[in-house]
Amino acid sequence: MKVAVIGATGQLGSDLVKVFEEVIPLTHSDIEVTDLSSCEVLKELKPHIVINTAAYHKTDECEDNPEKAFLVNAIGARNVALTCKEIGAINVYISTDYVFDGSKEEPYTEEDIPNPINVYGISKYAGELLTRTLCDRYYIIRVSSLFGVAGASGKGGNFVETMIKKGKAGEELYVVNDITMSPTYTKDAAVAIKKILSSKLPYGVYHVTNDGFCTWYEFAKAIFEITGIDAKLNPTTSDRYPTKAKRPKNSALSIEKIRFYGIEMRHWRDALRDYLMEKGYL
Ligand SMILES: NC(=O)c1ccc[n+]([C@@H]2O[C@H](COP(=O)([O-])OP(=O)(O)OC[C@H]3O[C@@H](n4cnc5c(N)ncnc54)[C@H](OP(=O)(O)O)[C@@H]3O)[C@@H](O)[C@H]2O)c1
């Protein structure tokens, strides 16, 4: 089973590349998803599965650059989908918890209707719609609040690294305690994605996150508890730190569907500990 990974040097992409035996890593210089003719490289490589992790995901920047957000996240998805259809490959589009509006009190399931509230979320939902409209053999995999050893190349790091840097520097930290999400270690997400594919689960939408959920403040607190960094951490509310893009108040994702198929995810706290160990903080 030949698996092409688009965005191979990215945070999730680099872990995906590690879990598959027969893998074709495609970096941004190998393929430009916004350009249909660039996707022709897939026709030569003939993978059985294409996993598209490419994204423009600086959420606040997307508000000012909707054209770029749609070009990469939606038209890019379309170009990959059309190419997959032509070569008969299974198309895996990596999506986001930000397709939801956050008004639900419980974790979102795959049955919940998306209603994105920022440009990034709208463009990713458009990518989902194009993927499922253009391909019969597709998986839309929604992940959330990623942390991985490579750090998000599109964001220049990840939340864990930012907290550790600022915490160690003795900065007074104010972190929102009214936004809930499911932190996800990219290493665990990559393994689960591989299981979805190797188990040949029915095509469709899947949520893949670590087990459990928390606020960003609780996540930061856990980072400092586990590492023993004596940080000046304070809880705050999102109305005190307005951002350009609105964020869903709750974007925790339910992983009951993959659990039903026998895919277990460890708790985000255990995954965080493992990540911190791997990064040499413990
Ligand atoms: N990070 C999160 O917290 C988070 C949360 C929910 C969902 N997601 C989704 O998860 C996926 C992976 O996120 P990540 O954190 O691993 O992102 P990342 O580290 O920024 O990786 C994205 C990869 O895609 C490449 N890329 C960007 N634009 C491209 C284009 N136009 N054509 C081809 N390749 C392109 C990037 O290469 P260059 O860096 O060289 O441009 C990079 O290797 C994305 O689809 C994102 O929407 C992420």
Coordinates of C-alpha atoms and ligand atoms in Angstrom, one line a residue:
M1 CA 0.0 0.0 0.0
K2 CA 1.8 3.1 -1.2
V3 CA 0.9 6.2 0.8
A4 CA 1.7 9.7 -0.4
V5 CA 1.8 12.3 2.4
I6 CA 1.4 15.9 1.3
G7 CA 3.0 18.3 3.8
A8 CA 5.6 15.7 4.8
T9 CA 7.8 18.1 6.8
G10 CA 4.8 19.5 8.7
Q11 CA 3.9 18.8 12.3
L12 CA 1.4 16.0 11.5
G13 CA 2.9 15.1 8.1
S14 CA 6.3 14.3 9.6
D15 CA 4.7 11.8 12.1
L16 CA 2.6 10.3 9.3
V17 CA 5.7 9.7 7.3
K18 CA 7.1 7.7 10.2
V19 CA 4.2 5.3 10.6
F20 CA 3.7 3.9 7.1
E21 CA 6.0 1.3 5.6
E22 CA 5.7 2.3 2.0
V23 CA 5.5 6.1 2.0
I24 CA 6.1 8.9 -0.5
P25 CA 6.8 12.0 1.5
L26 CA 5.9 15.1 -0.5
T27 CA 7.2 18.5 0.7
H28 CA 5.9 21.9 -0.5
S29 CA 8.7 22.0 -3.1
D30 CA 7.5 18.6 -4.5
I31 CA 3.8 19.6 -4.8
E32 CA 1.8 22.9 -4.7
V33 CA -1.8 21.9 -4.0
T34 CA -3.2 25.2 -5.2
D35 CA -1.9 24.3 -8.7
L36 CA -3.8 21.4 -10.4
S37 CA -0.9 20.8 -12.8
S38 CA 1.5 20.5 -9.9
C39 CA -0.7 17.7 -8.5
E40 CA 0.2 15.7 -11.7
V41 CA 3.2 14.5 -9.8
L42 CA 0.8 12.1 -8.1
K43 CA -0.1 10.6 -11.5
E44 CA 3.6 9.6 -11.9
L45 CA 4.0 8.3 -8.4
K46 CA 0.7 6.3 -8.4
P47 CA 0.1 6.1 -4.7
H48 CA -2.9 4.0 -3.4
I49 CA -3.6 6.6 -0.7
V50 CA -3.0 10.3 -0.6
I51 CA -3.0 12.1 2.7
N52 CA -3.3 15.9 2.4
T53 CA -2.1 17.7 5.4
A54 CA -1.3 21.0 3.5
A55 CA -3.1 24.0 5.0
Y56 CA -3.0 27.7 5.5
H57 CA -4.0 27.7 9.2
K58 CA -2.9 30.9 10.9
T59 CA -6.4 31.5 12.1
D60 CA -6.1 35.3 12.6
E61 CA -4.2 35.9 9.4
C62 CA -6.9 34.0 7.4
E63 CA -9.4 36.7 8.3
D64 CA -7.3 39.2 6.3
N65 CA -6.4 36.8 3.6
P66 CA -9.6 34.9 2.7
E67 CA -8.4 34.3 -0.9
K68 CA -5.3 32.5 0.3
A69 CA -7.2 30.5 2.9
F70 CA -9.7 29.3 0.2
L71 CA -6.9 28.7 -2.3
V72 CA -4.9 26.4 -0.1
N73 CA -7.6 24.9 2.1
A74 CA -10.5 24.5 -0.4
I75 CA -9.1 24.8 -4.0
G76 CA -6.1 22.8 -2.8
A77 CA -8.5 20.1 -1.5
R78 CA -10.3 20.2 -4.8
N79 CA -7.1 19.7 -6.9
V80 CA -6.0 16.8 -4.7
A81 CA -9.5 15.2 -4.9
L82 CA -9.7 15.5 -8.7
T83 CA -6.2 14.0 -9.0
C84 CA -7.1 11.1 -6.6
K85 CA -10.2 10.4 -8.5
E86 CA -8.3 10.2 -11.8
I87 CA -5.6 7.9 -10.5
G88 CA -8.0 5.8 -8.3
A89 CA -6.4 6.7 -5.0
I90 CA -8.1 7.0 -1.7
N91 CA -8.2 10.6 -0.7
V92 CA -7.6 11.6 3.0
Y93 CA -8.3 15.2 3.8
I94 CA -7.1 16.5 7.2
S95 CA -9.6 18.9 8.6
T96 CA -10.2 20.7 11.9
D97 CA -12.4 21.1 15.0
Y98 CA -12.8 24.8 13.8
V99 CA -15.6 23.7 11.4
F100 CA -17.9 23.9 14.5
D101 CA -19.4 27.0 16.0
G102 CA -18.7 26.0 19.6
S103 CA -22.3 26.5 20.9
K104 CA -22.6 22.8 21.8
E105 CA -22.0 21.9 25.5
E106 CA -20.8 18.4 24.7
P107 CA -18.0 17.2 22.5
Y108 CA -18.9 17.3 18.8
T109 CA -19.6 14.1 17.0
E110 CA -19.2 13.3 13.3
E111 CA -23.0 13.7 13.0
D112 CA -23.0 17.3 14.2
I113 CA -23.6 19.8 11.5
P114 CA -20.6 22.1 10.9
N115 CA -21.2 25.9 11.2
P116 CA -17.8 27.5 11.1
I117 CA -17.4 31.0 12.6
N118 CA -14.1 32.1 11.1
V119 CA -12.5 32.3 7.6
Y120 CA -10.1 29.4 8.4
G121 CA -13.0 27.2 9.5
I122 CA -15.1 28.1 6.5
S123 CA -12.3 27.4 4.1
K124 CA -11.6 24.0 5.7
Y125 CA -15.3 23.1 5.6
A126 CA -15.3 24.1 2.0
G127 CA -12.3 21.7 1.6
E128 CA -14.4 19.0 3.2
L129 CA -17.3 19.6 1.0
L130 CA -15.2 19.5 -2.2
T131 CA -13.4 16.3 -1.0
R132 CA -16.7 14.4 -0.4
T133 CA -18.4 15.8 -3.5
L134 CA -15.5 15.0 -5.9
C135 CA -14.3 11.6 -4.5
D136 CA -16.3 8.5 -3.5
R137 CA -13.3 6.9 -1.7
Y138 CA -12.5 9.6 0.9
Y139 CA -11.7 10.1 4.5
I140 CA -12.2 13.4 6.2
I141 CA -10.2 13.3 9.4
R142 CA -10.7 16.1 11.8
V143 CA -7.9 16.7 14.3
S144 CA -7.6 19.4 16.9
S145 CA -5.0 21.5 18.9
L146 CA -2.0 19.6 17.6
F147 CA 1.3 19.3 19.3
G148 CA 4.1 17.3 17.7
V149 CA 7.9 17.3 17.8
A150 CA 8.3 19.0 14.4
G151 CA 6.1 22.0 15.6
A152 CA 3.6 23.5 13.1
S153 CA 5.7 24.8 10.2
G154 CA 2.8 27.1 9.3
K155 CA 2.6 28.6 12.8
G156 CA 6.3 28.4 13.8
G157 CA 6.0 26.1 16.7
N158 CA 3.1 24.9 18.9
F159 CA 1.3 25.9 22.1
V160 CA 3.4 23.6 24.3
E161 CA 6.7 25.1 23.1
T162 CA 5.3 28.7 23.4
M163 CA 4.2 28.0 27.0
I164 CA 7.6 26.5 27.9
K165 CA 9.6 29.3 26.4
K166 CA 7.5 32.0 28.1
G167 CA 7.2 30.1 31.4
K168 CA 10.9 29.7 31.6
A169 CA 11.5 33.3 30.8
G170 CA 9.4 34.2 33.8
E171 CA 6.8 36.1 31.8
E172 CA 3.4 36.7 33.4
L173 CA 1.1 34.4 31.5
Y174 CA -2.6 34.9 31.0
V175 CA -4.3 31.9 29.3
V176 CA -7.9 31.6 28.4
N177 CA -10.0 29.3 30.7
D178 CA -13.2 29.6 28.7
I179 CA -12.3 27.9 25.5
T180 CA -12.4 24.1 25.6
M181 CA -10.7 21.7 23.1
S182 CA -9.1 18.3 22.7
P183 CA -5.3 18.5 22.7
T184 CA -3.8 16.0 20.3
Y185 CA -0.3 14.6 20.0
T186 CA 0.5 14.2 16.3
K187 CA 2.3 10.9 16.9
D188 CA -0.9 9.4 18.3
A189 CA -3.0 10.9 15.5
A190 CA -0.7 9.4 12.9
V191 CA -1.0 5.9 14.4
A192 CA -4.8 6.3 14.6
I193 CA -5.0 7.5 11.0
K194 CA -2.9 4.5 9.9
K195 CA -5.4 2.2 11.8
I196 CA -8.4 3.8 10.1
L197 CA -6.7 3.1 6.7
S198 CA -5.4 -0.4 7.4
S199 CA -8.7 -1.5 8.9
K200 CA -10.4 -0.2 5.8
L201 CA -13.1 1.5 7.9
P202 CA -16.1 2.8 5.9
Y203 CA -15.4 6.0 4.0
G204 CA -16.5 9.2 5.6
V205 CA -15.8 11.6 8.4
Y206 CA -13.7 10.6 11.5
H207 CA -12.6 12.6 14.6
V208 CA -9.1 11.8 15.7
T209 CA -7.9 13.4 19.0
N210 CA -6.4 12.3 22.2
D211 CA -9.0 11.2 24.8
G212 CA -10.4 13.9 27.1
F213 CA -10.7 17.7 26.7
C214 CA -9.7 20.8 28.7
T215 CA -9.4 24.6 28.4
W216 CA -6.2 26.2 27.2
Y217 CA -5.5 27.3 30.8
E218 CA -5.8 23.7 32.0
F219 CA -3.6 22.5 29.3
A220 CA -0.9 25.1 30.1
K221 CA -1.2 24.2 33.8
A222 CA -0.6 20.5 33.0
I223 CA 2.5 21.5 30.9
F224 CA 4.0 23.3 33.9
E225 CA 2.9 20.6 36.4
I226 CA 4.6 17.9 34.4
T227 CA 7.8 19.8 33.6
G228 CA 8.0 21.4 37.1
I229 CA 8.5 24.9 35.5
D230 CA 7.6 27.5 38.1
A231 CA 5.6 29.7 35.6
K232 CA 3.5 32.7 36.4
L233 CA 0.3 31.3 35.0
N234 CA -3.1 33.0 35.4
P235 CA -6.5 32.1 34.0
T236 CA -8.3 34.7 31.9
T237 CA -11.3 35.0 29.6
S238 CA -11.3 35.4 25.9
D239 CA -13.2 38.7 26.0
R240 CA -10.1 40.2 27.7
Y241 CA -7.9 39.1 24.8
P242 CA -9.9 39.8 21.6
T243 CA -8.5 38.1 18.5
K244 CA -9.2 38.9 14.9
A245 CA -10.8 35.6 14.3
K246 CA -13.7 34.4 16.5
R247 CA -12.9 31.0 18.1
P248 CA -15.5 28.4 19.0
K249 CA -16.0 28.3 22.9
N250 CA -16.1 24.5 22.7
S251 CA -14.5 22.5 20.0
A252 CA -13.9 19.3 21.9
L253 CA -14.3 16.4 19.5
S254 CA -15.9 13.1 20.4
I255 CA -13.8 10.1 19.5
E256 CA -16.6 7.5 20.1
K257 CA -16.8 6.6 16.4
I258 CA -13.2 5.4 16.2
R259 CA -13.6 3.8 19.6
F260 CA -16.5 1.9 18.2
Y261 CA -14.2 0.5 15.6
G262 CA -11.6 -0.5 18.2
I263 CA -9.2 2.4 18.0
E264 CA -8.3 3.6 21.5
M265 CA -6.7 6.9 22.1
R266 CA -4.8 7.6 25.3
H267 CA -5.6 10.6 27.5
W268 CA -4.1 13.9 26.4
R269 CA -2.2 14.2 29.7
D270 CA -0.4 10.9 29.0
A271 CA 0.3 12.0 25.5
L272 CA 1.6 15.3 26.7
R273 CA 4.0 13.6 29.1
D274 CA 5.3 11.4 26.3
Y275 CA 5.8 14.5 24.1
L276 CA 7.7 16.3 26.9
M277 CA 9.9 13.3 27.4
E278 CA 10.6 13.0 23.7
K279 CA 11.5 16.7 23.5
G280 CA 13.9 16.2 26.4
Y281 CA 12.0 18.4 29.0
L282 CA 11.7 15.4 31.5
Ligands
LIG1 N1 -2.0 22.8 14.0 C1 -3.2 22.6 14.6 O1 -3.3 22.8 15.8 C2 -4.3 22.0 13.8 C3 -5.6 21.9 14.5 C4 -6.7 21.4 13.7 C5 -6.5 21.0 12.4 N2 -5.2 21.1 11.8 C6 -5.0 20.6 10.5 O2 -4.1 19.6 10.5 C7 -3.3 19.7 9.3 C8 -1.8 19.6 9.6 O3 -1.5 20.7 10.5 P1 0.0 20.9 11.0 O4 0.0 21.6 12.3 O5 0.8 19.7 10.8 O6 0.5 22.0 9.9 P2 2.0 22.4 9.4 O7 3.0 21.9 10.4 O8 1.9 23.8 9.0 O9 2.1 21.5 8.1 C9 1.5 21.8 6.9 C10 2.4 21.3 5.8 O10 1.8 21.6 4.5 C11 2.7 22.2 3.6 N3 2.0 23.2 2.8 C12 1.4 24.3 3.1 N4 0.8 24.9 2.1 C13 1.0 24.1 1.1 C14 0.6 24.1 -0.3 N5 -0.1 25.1 -0.8 N6 0.9 23.0 -1.1 C15 1.6 22.0 -0.6 N7 2.1 21.9 0.7 C16 1.7 22.9 1.5 C17 3.7 22.9 4.6 O11 4.9 23.2 3.9 P3 5.7 24.6 4.2 O12 5.7 24.8 5.6 O13 7.0 24.3 3.6 O14 4.9 25.6 3.4 C18 3.8 21.9 5.7 O15 4.8 21.0 5.4 C19 -3.8 20.9 8.5 O16 -4.6 20.5 7.5 C20 -4.5 21.7 9.5 O17 -5.6 22.5 8.9 C21 -4.2 21.6 12.5

